[in-house]
Amino acid sequence: MRGHHRGGRIGRFLEHGDLRFVVLALIAEQPRHGYELIKELEDRTGGAYRPSPGVIYPTLALLEDEGFIRPAAGEAGRKLYEATDPGREALKANQAGVDAVFARMAEAAEGADSTRPRIARAMTNLGMALGQRLSRRPITPEEIDRIVQLIDDVAVAIEKT
């Protein structure tokens, strides 16, 4: 579900090109890493939208190529980005659109079902645990049967709740 608006289309929040200026606005508020941007967008929508790294990092690269952001001075490891003066000018010219997107996100957050992000997180954890176990070789037919049985048992228990 990552990178998609849960329960509907992403276009409900973002039109073509909106993400670029929304990311720029978040960086203009305070310098941020890519992961922080992903979390902030998820938080601002009440969990209804979580962009994938495959969406955020190319957007950061584009903004950097345009000269709208730059890596913060003295940062090592994860790139912390800050807005440049040309970036702030571009943001100012597009502020009305950014404000409209933030308003839609706030509206979604108010109406968000707080259980969805928790369930999505739990499903992601299950998928990651399953992927990690299946990548460790060898795995016996008995172990596969046990994993399948556990998943089936959980599915039945969920249906009964």
Short mmCIF file of N, CA and C in Angstrom, two decimals:
data_model
loop_
_atom_site.label_atom_id
_atom_site.label_comp_id
_atom_site.label_asym_id
_atom_site.label_seq_id
_atom_site.Cartn_x
_atom_site.Cartn_y
_atom_site.Cartn_z
N MET A 1 0.80 -1.20 0.00
CA MET A 1 0.00 0.00 0.00
C MET A 1 0.84 1.25 0.00
N ARG A 2 2.12 1.10 0.25
CA ARG A 2 2.97 2.29 0.30
C ARG A 2 2.90 3.01 -1.03
N GLY A 3 2.89 4.35 -0.94
CA GLY A 3 2.90 5.16 -2.14
C GLY A 3 1.52 5.39 -2.72
N HIS A 4 0.52 4.80 -2.14
CA HIS A 4 -0.84 4.97 -2.64
C HIS A 4 -1.69 5.55 -1.54
N HIS A 5 -2.72 6.25 -1.97
CA HIS A 5 -3.69 6.75 -1.00
C HIS A 5 -4.53 5.55 -0.59
N ARG A 6 -4.58 5.27 0.68
CA ARG A 6 -5.35 4.12 1.16
C ARG A 6 -6.83 4.46 1.11
N GLY A 7 -7.57 3.56 0.49
CA GLY A 7 -9.01 3.74 0.45
C GLY A 7 -9.47 4.66 -0.67
N GLY A 8 -8.61 4.98 -1.60
CA GLY A 8 -9.00 5.84 -2.70
C GLY A 8 -7.80 6.21 -3.53
N ARG A 9 -8.01 7.14 -4.45
CA ARG A 9 -6.93 7.55 -5.33
C ARG A 9 -6.07 8.62 -4.68
N ILE A 10 -4.80 8.60 -5.04
CA ILE A 10 -3.88 9.60 -4.53
C ILE A 10 -4.28 11.00 -5.00
N GLY A 11 -4.90 11.09 -6.17
CA GLY A 11 -5.29 12.37 -6.73
C GLY A 11 -6.19 13.18 -5.81
N ARG A 12 -6.78 12.53 -4.84
CA ARG A 12 -7.62 13.25 -3.88
C ARG A 12 -6.80 14.28 -3.12
N PHE A 13 -5.53 14.00 -2.91
CA PHE A 13 -4.64 14.94 -2.24
C PHE A 13 -3.81 15.73 -3.24
N LEU A 14 -3.23 15.02 -4.19
CA LEU A 14 -2.21 15.61 -5.05
C LEU A 14 -2.60 15.52 -6.52
N GLU A 15 -2.49 16.62 -7.19
CA GLU A 15 -2.62 16.64 -8.64
C GLU A 15 -1.21 16.53 -9.20
N HIS A 16 -1.09 16.36 -10.50
CA HIS A 16 0.22 16.26 -11.13
C HIS A 16 1.08 17.47 -10.79
N GLY A 17 2.27 17.21 -10.25
CA GLY A 17 3.20 18.28 -9.93
C GLY A 17 3.08 18.84 -8.52
N ASP A 18 1.99 18.50 -7.81
CA ASP A 18 1.80 19.04 -6.45
C ASP A 18 2.86 18.57 -5.47
N LEU A 19 3.26 17.31 -5.58
CA LEU A 19 4.18 16.75 -4.59
C LEU A 19 5.48 17.55 -4.53
N ARG A 20 5.95 17.99 -5.65
CA ARG A 20 7.20 18.75 -5.72
C ARG A 20 7.15 19.97 -4.81
N PHE A 21 6.06 20.73 -4.87
CA PHE A 21 5.97 21.94 -4.06
C PHE A 21 5.57 21.64 -2.62
N VAL A 22 4.85 20.57 -2.39
CA VAL A 22 4.53 20.17 -1.02
C VAL A 22 5.82 19.76 -0.29
N VAL A 23 6.66 18.98 -0.96
CA VAL A 23 7.95 18.59 -0.38
C VAL A 23 8.80 19.82 -0.14
N LEU A 24 8.83 20.73 -1.10
CA LEU A 24 9.59 21.97 -0.94
C LEU A 24 9.08 22.77 0.26
N ALA A 25 7.77 22.83 0.43
CA ALA A 25 7.19 23.57 1.56
C ALA A 25 7.59 22.94 2.89
N LEU A 26 7.59 21.62 2.95
CA LEU A 26 7.98 20.94 4.19
C LEU A 26 9.45 21.19 4.52
N ILE A 27 10.28 21.20 3.50
CA ILE A 27 11.71 21.47 3.71
C ILE A 27 11.92 22.94 4.08
N ALA A 28 11.11 23.84 3.52
CA ALA A 28 11.23 25.26 3.86
C ALA A 28 10.84 25.50 5.32
N GLU A 29 9.90 24.68 5.86
CA GLU A 29 9.52 24.78 7.27
C GLU A 29 10.71 24.47 8.17
N GLN A 30 11.44 23.41 7.80
CA GLN A 30 12.63 22.99 8.54
C GLN A 30 13.38 21.98 7.69
N PRO A 31 14.70 21.95 7.77
CA PRO A 31 15.45 20.96 7.00
C PRO A 31 15.00 19.54 7.37
N ARG A 32 14.93 18.67 6.35
CA ARG A 32 14.43 17.31 6.58
C ARG A 32 15.18 16.31 5.72
N HIS A 33 15.20 15.05 6.20
CA HIS A 33 15.68 13.90 5.44
C HIS A 33 14.49 13.34 4.65
N GLY A 34 14.79 12.49 3.68
CA GLY A 34 13.72 11.85 2.90
C GLY A 34 12.74 11.08 3.76
N TYR A 35 13.26 10.30 4.71
CA TYR A 35 12.36 9.51 5.56
C TYR A 35 11.46 10.42 6.40
N GLU A 36 11.99 11.53 6.87
CA GLU A 36 11.19 12.47 7.65
C GLU A 36 10.04 13.03 6.81
N LEU A 37 10.30 13.24 5.53
CA LEU A 37 9.25 13.73 4.64
C LEU A 37 8.14 12.69 4.48
N ILE A 38 8.54 11.44 4.32
CA ILE A 38 7.56 10.36 4.20
C ILE A 38 6.68 10.31 5.45
N LYS A 39 7.31 10.34 6.63
CA LYS A 39 6.55 10.30 7.88
C LYS A 39 5.66 11.53 8.05
N GLU A 40 6.16 12.70 7.71
CA GLU A 40 5.39 13.93 7.86
C GLU A 40 4.14 13.89 6.97
N LEU A 41 4.28 13.43 5.74
CA LEU A 41 3.12 13.34 4.85
C LEU A 41 2.12 12.31 5.37
N GLU A 42 2.62 11.21 5.89
CA GLU A 42 1.73 10.21 6.47
C GLU A 42 1.00 10.81 7.68
N ASP A 43 1.73 11.51 8.54
CA ASP A 43 1.13 12.12 9.73
C ASP A 43 0.09 13.17 9.36
N ARG A 44 0.40 14.00 8.37
CA ARG A 44 -0.51 15.08 7.99
C ARG A 44 -1.80 14.58 7.36
N THR A 45 -1.80 13.34 6.88
CA THR A 45 -3.01 12.77 6.30
C THR A 45 -3.67 11.76 7.23
N GLY A 46 -3.20 11.68 8.46
CA GLY A 46 -3.77 10.72 9.39
C GLY A 46 -3.55 9.29 8.94
N GLY A 47 -2.47 9.05 8.19
CA GLY A 47 -2.16 7.71 7.72
C GLY A 47 -2.81 7.35 6.40
N ALA A 48 -3.57 8.26 5.82
CA ALA A 48 -4.27 7.96 4.57
C ALA A 48 -3.34 7.94 3.36
N TYR A 49 -2.20 8.59 3.45
CA TYR A 49 -1.25 8.62 2.34
C TYR A 49 0.16 8.52 2.89
N ARG A 50 0.91 7.59 2.34
CA ARG A 50 2.33 7.43 2.70
C ARG A 50 3.08 7.25 1.40
N PRO A 51 3.80 8.28 0.96
CA PRO A 51 4.54 8.13 -0.29
C PRO A 51 5.69 7.14 -0.12
N SER A 52 6.01 6.45 -1.17
CA SER A 52 7.11 5.48 -1.11
C SER A 52 8.44 6.21 -1.31
N PRO A 53 9.53 5.59 -0.88
CA PRO A 53 10.84 6.16 -1.17
C PRO A 53 11.06 6.36 -2.67
N GLY A 54 10.46 5.49 -3.48
CA GLY A 54 10.58 5.61 -4.94
C GLY A 54 9.88 6.83 -5.51
N VAL A 55 9.08 7.49 -4.70
CA VAL A 55 8.44 8.75 -5.10
C VAL A 55 9.19 9.93 -4.49
N ILE A 56 9.55 9.81 -3.23
CA ILE A 56 10.17 10.93 -2.50
C ILE A 56 11.58 11.22 -3.01
N TYR A 57 12.43 10.21 -3.13
CA TYR A 57 13.83 10.47 -3.46
C TYR A 57 14.02 11.04 -4.87
N PRO A 58 13.28 10.59 -5.88
CA PRO A 58 13.39 11.27 -7.17
C PRO A 58 12.87 12.72 -7.12
N THR A 59 11.88 12.97 -6.28
CA THR A 59 11.38 14.35 -6.12
C THR A 59 12.46 15.22 -5.49
N LEU A 60 13.16 14.69 -4.49
CA LEU A 60 14.27 15.43 -3.88
C LEU A 60 15.37 15.70 -4.91
N ALA A 61 15.69 14.71 -5.73
CA ALA A 61 16.71 14.88 -6.76
C ALA A 61 16.31 15.97 -7.75
N LEU A 62 15.03 15.98 -8.14
CA LEU A 62 14.53 17.01 -9.06
C LEU A 62 14.64 18.40 -8.43
N LEU A 63 14.19 18.52 -7.18
CA LEU A 63 14.26 19.81 -6.50
C LEU A 63 15.71 20.29 -6.36
N GLU A 64 16.61 19.34 -6.11
CA GLU A 64 18.02 19.72 -6.01
C GLU A 64 18.56 20.15 -7.38
N ASP A 65 18.20 19.41 -8.44
CA ASP A 65 18.62 19.77 -9.80
C ASP A 65 18.11 21.15 -10.20
N GLU A 66 16.91 21.48 -9.72
CA GLU A 66 16.32 22.79 -10.03
C GLU A 66 16.94 23.91 -9.20
N GLY A 67 17.73 23.54 -8.21
CA GLY A 67 18.34 24.53 -7.34
C GLY A 67 17.42 25.03 -6.24
N PHE A 68 16.30 24.32 -5.99
CA PHE A 68 15.33 24.73 -4.99
C PHE A 68 15.69 24.24 -3.59
N ILE A 69 16.47 23.15 -3.51
CA ILE A 69 16.96 22.64 -2.22
C ILE A 69 18.42 22.28 -2.39
N ARG A 70 19.09 22.09 -1.25
CA ARG A 70 20.49 21.65 -1.25
C ARG A 70 20.72 20.87 0.04
N PRO A 71 21.73 20.00 0.00
CA PRO A 71 22.07 19.32 1.25
C PRO A 71 22.54 20.35 2.27
N ALA A 72 22.12 20.18 3.50
CA ALA A 72 22.52 21.10 4.56
C ALA A 72 24.02 20.96 4.79
N ALA A 73 24.67 22.07 5.08
CA ALA A 73 26.11 22.09 5.29
C ALA A 73 26.49 21.22 6.48
N GLY A 74 27.57 20.47 6.33
CA GLY A 74 28.11 19.69 7.44
C GLY A 74 27.39 18.40 7.72
N GLU A 75 26.42 18.02 6.91
CA GLU A 75 25.69 16.78 7.16
C GLU A 75 26.40 15.60 6.53
N ALA A 76 26.57 14.56 7.28
CA ALA A 76 27.14 13.31 6.77
C ALA A 76 26.08 12.23 6.91
N GLY A 77 26.22 11.17 6.15
CA GLY A 77 25.22 10.09 6.22
C GLY A 77 24.00 10.46 5.41
N ARG A 78 22.83 10.34 6.02
CA ARG A 78 21.59 10.69 5.33
C ARG A 78 21.61 12.16 4.97
N LYS A 79 21.15 12.46 3.76
CA LYS A 79 21.13 13.85 3.33
C LYS A 79 20.00 14.61 4.01
N LEU A 80 20.37 15.66 4.68
CA LEU A 80 19.41 16.58 5.26
C LEU A 80 19.31 17.74 4.27
N TYR A 81 18.12 18.01 3.79
CA TYR A 81 17.93 19.05 2.78
C TYR A 81 17.39 20.32 3.41
N GLU A 82 17.81 21.45 2.84
CA GLU A 82 17.29 22.76 3.23
C GLU A 82 16.89 23.51 1.96
N ALA A 83 15.96 24.43 2.11
CA ALA A 83 15.48 25.22 0.97
C ALA A 83 16.50 26.31 0.64
N THR A 84 16.61 26.61 -0.64
CA THR A 84 17.46 27.70 -1.11
C THR A 84 16.59 28.94 -1.34
N ASP A 85 17.22 30.08 -1.57
CA ASP A 85 16.45 31.29 -1.87
C ASP A 85 15.60 31.13 -3.12
N PRO A 86 16.15 30.57 -4.23
CA PRO A 86 15.29 30.34 -5.39
C PRO A 86 14.13 29.38 -5.08
N GLY A 87 14.38 28.41 -4.20
CA GLY A 87 13.32 27.49 -3.80
C GLY A 87 12.22 28.20 -3.04
N ARG A 88 12.61 29.10 -2.15
CA ARG A 88 11.60 29.87 -1.39
C ARG A 88 10.79 30.77 -2.31
N GLU A 89 11.44 31.33 -3.32
CA GLU A 89 10.73 32.17 -4.30
C GLU A 89 9.73 31.33 -5.10
N ALA A 90 10.16 30.15 -5.54
CA ALA A 90 9.27 29.25 -6.29
C ALA A 90 8.10 28.82 -5.42
N LEU A 91 8.38 28.56 -4.15
CA LEU A 91 7.32 28.17 -3.22
C LEU A 91 6.32 29.31 -3.05
N LYS A 92 6.81 30.51 -2.91
CA LYS A 92 5.93 31.67 -2.75
C LYS A 92 5.00 31.81 -3.96
N ALA A 93 5.52 31.57 -5.16
CA ALA A 93 4.72 31.67 -6.37
C ALA A 93 3.66 30.56 -6.46
N ASN A 94 3.89 29.46 -5.75
CA ASN A 94 2.95 28.32 -5.79
C ASN A 94 2.27 28.08 -4.45
N GLN A 95 2.30 29.06 -3.56
CA GLN A 95 1.80 28.88 -2.20
C GLN A 95 0.32 28.54 -2.14
N ALA A 96 -0.48 29.13 -3.00
CA ALA A 96 -1.93 28.86 -2.98
C ALA A 96 -2.21 27.37 -3.23
N GLY A 97 -1.52 26.78 -4.18
CA GLY A 97 -1.70 25.36 -4.47
C GLY A 97 -1.24 24.48 -3.31
N VAL A 98 -0.12 24.86 -2.71
CA VAL A 98 0.40 24.11 -1.56
C VAL A 98 -0.58 24.19 -0.39
N ASP A 99 -1.09 25.39 -0.13
CA ASP A 99 -2.06 25.57 0.95
C ASP A 99 -3.30 24.72 0.72
N ALA A 100 -3.74 24.62 -0.54
CA ALA A 100 -4.91 23.81 -0.86
C ALA A 100 -4.64 22.32 -0.59
N VAL A 101 -3.45 21.86 -0.95
CA VAL A 101 -3.10 20.46 -0.69
C VAL A 101 -3.04 20.21 0.81
N PHE A 102 -2.40 21.11 1.57
CA PHE A 102 -2.33 20.94 3.01
C PHE A 102 -3.72 20.94 3.64
N ALA A 103 -4.63 21.74 3.11
CA ALA A 103 -6.00 21.77 3.63
C ALA A 103 -6.69 20.43 3.37
N ARG A 104 -6.49 19.84 2.18
CA ARG A 104 -7.08 18.53 1.89
C ARG A 104 -6.49 17.46 2.80
N MET A 105 -5.19 17.57 3.06
CA MET A 105 -4.54 16.60 3.95
C MET A 105 -5.08 16.72 5.37
N ALA A 106 -5.25 17.94 5.84
CA ALA A 106 -5.78 18.15 7.20
C ALA A 106 -7.20 17.62 7.31
N GLU A 107 -7.99 17.83 6.27
CA GLU A 107 -9.36 17.32 6.26
C GLU A 107 -9.36 15.79 6.32
N ALA A 108 -8.47 15.17 5.56
CA ALA A 108 -8.36 13.71 5.58
C ALA A 108 -7.92 13.22 6.95
N ALA A 109 -7.00 13.94 7.57
CA ALA A 109 -6.51 13.54 8.90
C ALA A 109 -7.62 13.60 9.93
N GLU A 110 -8.47 14.62 9.83
CA GLU A 110 -9.58 14.76 10.79
C GLU A 110 -10.55 13.60 10.67
N GLY A 111 -10.77 13.15 9.46
CA GLY A 111 -11.72 12.06 9.24
C GLY A 111 -11.08 10.69 9.20
N ALA A 112 -9.76 10.63 9.44
CA ALA A 112 -9.05 9.36 9.33
C ALA A 112 -9.46 8.40 10.43
N ASP A 113 -9.54 7.18 10.06
CA ASP A 113 -9.76 6.10 11.01
C ASP A 113 -8.39 5.72 11.56
N SER A 114 -8.14 6.02 12.81
CA SER A 114 -6.80 5.82 13.38
C SER A 114 -6.38 4.36 13.42
N THR A 115 -7.32 3.44 13.19
CA THR A 115 -6.94 2.03 13.20
C THR A 115 -6.25 1.61 11.90
N ARG A 116 -6.55 2.28 10.81
CA ARG A 116 -5.96 1.88 9.53
C ARG A 116 -4.43 1.91 9.55
N PRO A 117 -3.82 3.00 9.99
CA PRO A 117 -2.35 2.99 10.00
C PRO A 117 -1.77 1.89 10.89
N ARG A 118 -2.43 1.60 11.98
CA ARG A 118 -1.93 0.56 12.88
C ARG A 118 -2.03 -0.80 12.22
N ILE A 119 -3.13 -1.06 11.54
CA ILE A 119 -3.30 -2.34 10.86
C ILE A 119 -2.32 -2.44 9.69
N ALA A 120 -2.15 -1.36 8.95
CA ALA A 120 -1.20 -1.36 7.84
C ALA A 120 0.22 -1.63 8.34
N ARG A 121 0.58 -1.03 9.46
CA ARG A 121 1.90 -1.26 10.04
C ARG A 121 2.07 -2.73 10.41
N ALA A 122 1.04 -3.32 11.04
CA ALA A 122 1.11 -4.72 11.43
C ALA A 122 1.22 -5.63 10.20
N MET A 123 0.50 -5.29 9.14
CA MET A 123 0.59 -6.08 7.91
C MET A 123 1.98 -5.97 7.29
N THR A 124 2.55 -4.77 7.34
CA THR A 124 3.91 -4.58 6.83
C THR A 124 4.89 -5.40 7.64
N ASN A 125 4.73 -5.39 8.97
CA ASN A 125 5.61 -6.19 9.82
C ASN A 125 5.52 -7.68 9.48
N LEU A 126 4.31 -8.17 9.27
CA LEU A 126 4.13 -9.57 8.90
C LEU A 126 4.82 -9.86 7.57
N GLY A 127 4.62 -8.99 6.59
CA GLY A 127 5.24 -9.19 5.30
C GLY A 127 6.76 -9.18 5.37
N MET A 128 7.29 -8.28 6.18
CA MET A 128 8.75 -8.22 6.33
C MET A 128 9.28 -9.47 7.02
N ALA A 129 8.61 -9.91 8.08
CA ALA A 129 9.04 -11.11 8.80
C ALA A 129 8.99 -12.32 7.88
N LEU A 130 7.92 -12.42 7.11
CA LEU A 130 7.78 -13.53 6.17
C LEU A 130 8.87 -13.48 5.11
N GLY A 131 9.11 -12.29 4.55
CA GLY A 131 10.15 -12.15 3.54
C GLY A 131 11.53 -12.50 4.07
N GLN A 132 11.82 -12.05 5.28
CA GLN A 132 13.13 -12.36 5.88
C GLN A 132 13.29 -13.85 6.11
N ARG A 133 12.23 -14.50 6.61
CA ARG A 133 12.33 -15.94 6.87
C ARG A 133 12.47 -16.72 5.57
N LEU A 134 11.74 -16.34 4.55
CA LEU A 134 11.81 -17.08 3.29
C LEU A 134 13.14 -16.85 2.57
N SER A 135 13.81 -15.74 2.85
CA SER A 135 15.10 -15.49 2.20
C SER A 135 16.24 -16.27 2.86
N ARG A 136 16.01 -16.71 4.11
CA ARG A 136 17.02 -17.52 4.79
C ARG A 136 16.86 -18.97 4.33
N ARG A 137 17.88 -19.49 3.76
CA ARG A 137 17.83 -20.87 3.30
C ARG A 137 18.62 -21.74 4.26
N PRO A 138 18.38 -22.99 4.40
CA PRO A 138 17.27 -23.69 3.77
C PRO A 138 15.98 -23.54 4.58
N ILE A 139 14.89 -23.80 3.90
CA ILE A 139 13.58 -23.83 4.56
C ILE A 139 12.94 -25.17 4.19
N THR A 140 12.54 -25.88 5.19
CA THR A 140 12.01 -27.22 4.97
C THR A 140 10.53 -27.16 4.61
N PRO A 141 10.04 -28.20 4.00
CA PRO A 141 8.59 -28.26 3.72
C PRO A 141 7.76 -28.16 5.01
N GLU A 142 8.28 -28.71 6.10
CA GLU A 142 7.57 -28.64 7.38
C GLU A 142 7.49 -27.20 7.88
N GLU A 143 8.57 -26.46 7.71
CA GLU A 143 8.57 -25.05 8.13
C GLU A 143 7.59 -24.23 7.28
N ILE A 144 7.55 -24.51 6.00
CA ILE A 144 6.58 -23.83 5.13
C ILE A 144 5.16 -24.15 5.57
N ASP A 145 4.90 -25.43 5.86
CA ASP A 145 3.57 -25.83 6.33
C ASP A 145 3.22 -25.09 7.62
N ARG A 146 4.18 -24.95 8.53
CA ARG A 146 3.94 -24.25 9.81
C ARG A 146 3.62 -22.78 9.58
N ILE A 147 4.36 -22.12 8.69
CA ILE A 147 4.11 -20.71 8.38
C ILE A 147 2.72 -20.54 7.77
N VAL A 148 2.39 -21.39 6.82
CA VAL A 148 1.07 -21.32 6.18
C VAL A 148 -0.03 -21.52 7.21
N GLN A 149 0.15 -22.47 8.11
CA GLN A 149 -0.85 -22.74 9.14
C GLN A 149 -1.02 -21.53 10.07
N LEU A 150 0.08 -20.91 10.46
CA LEU A 150 0.01 -19.72 11.32
C LEU A 150 -0.78 -18.60 10.64
N ILE A 151 -0.48 -18.36 9.38
CA ILE A 151 -1.19 -17.30 8.64
C ILE A 151 -2.67 -17.64 8.52
N ASP A 152 -2.97 -18.89 8.19
CA ASP A 152 -4.37 -19.31 8.09
C ASP A 152 -5.10 -19.17 9.42
N ASP A 153 -4.44 -19.54 10.52
CA ASP A 153 -5.05 -19.43 11.85
C ASP A 153 -5.36 -17.97 12.19
N VAL A 154 -4.43 -17.08 11.87
CA VAL A 154 -4.65 -15.66 12.13
C VAL A 154 -5.82 -15.15 11.28
N ALA A 155 -5.89 -15.56 10.03
CA ALA A 155 -6.99 -15.13 9.16
C ALA A 155 -8.34 -15.56 9.73
N VAL A 156 -8.42 -16.79 10.21
CA VAL A 156 -9.67 -17.27 10.81
C VAL A 156 -10.00 -16.47 12.08
N ALA A 157 -9.00 -16.23 12.91
CA ALA A 157 -9.23 -15.46 14.15
C ALA A 157 -9.72 -14.04 13.84
N ILE A 158 -9.15 -13.42 12.79
CA ILE A 158 -9.57 -12.07 12.41
C ILE A 158 -11.01 -12.08 11.91
N GLU A 159 -11.37 -13.07 11.11
CA GLU A 159 -12.74 -13.16 10.61
C GLU A 159 -13.76 -13.30 11.74
N LYS A 160 -13.35 -13.91 12.84
CA LYS A 160 -14.26 -14.14 13.97
C LYS A 160 -14.37 -12.92 14.89
N THR A 161 -13.50 -11.92 14.73
CA THR A 161 -13.57 -10.73 15.61
C THR A 161 -14.59 -9.75 15.14
#
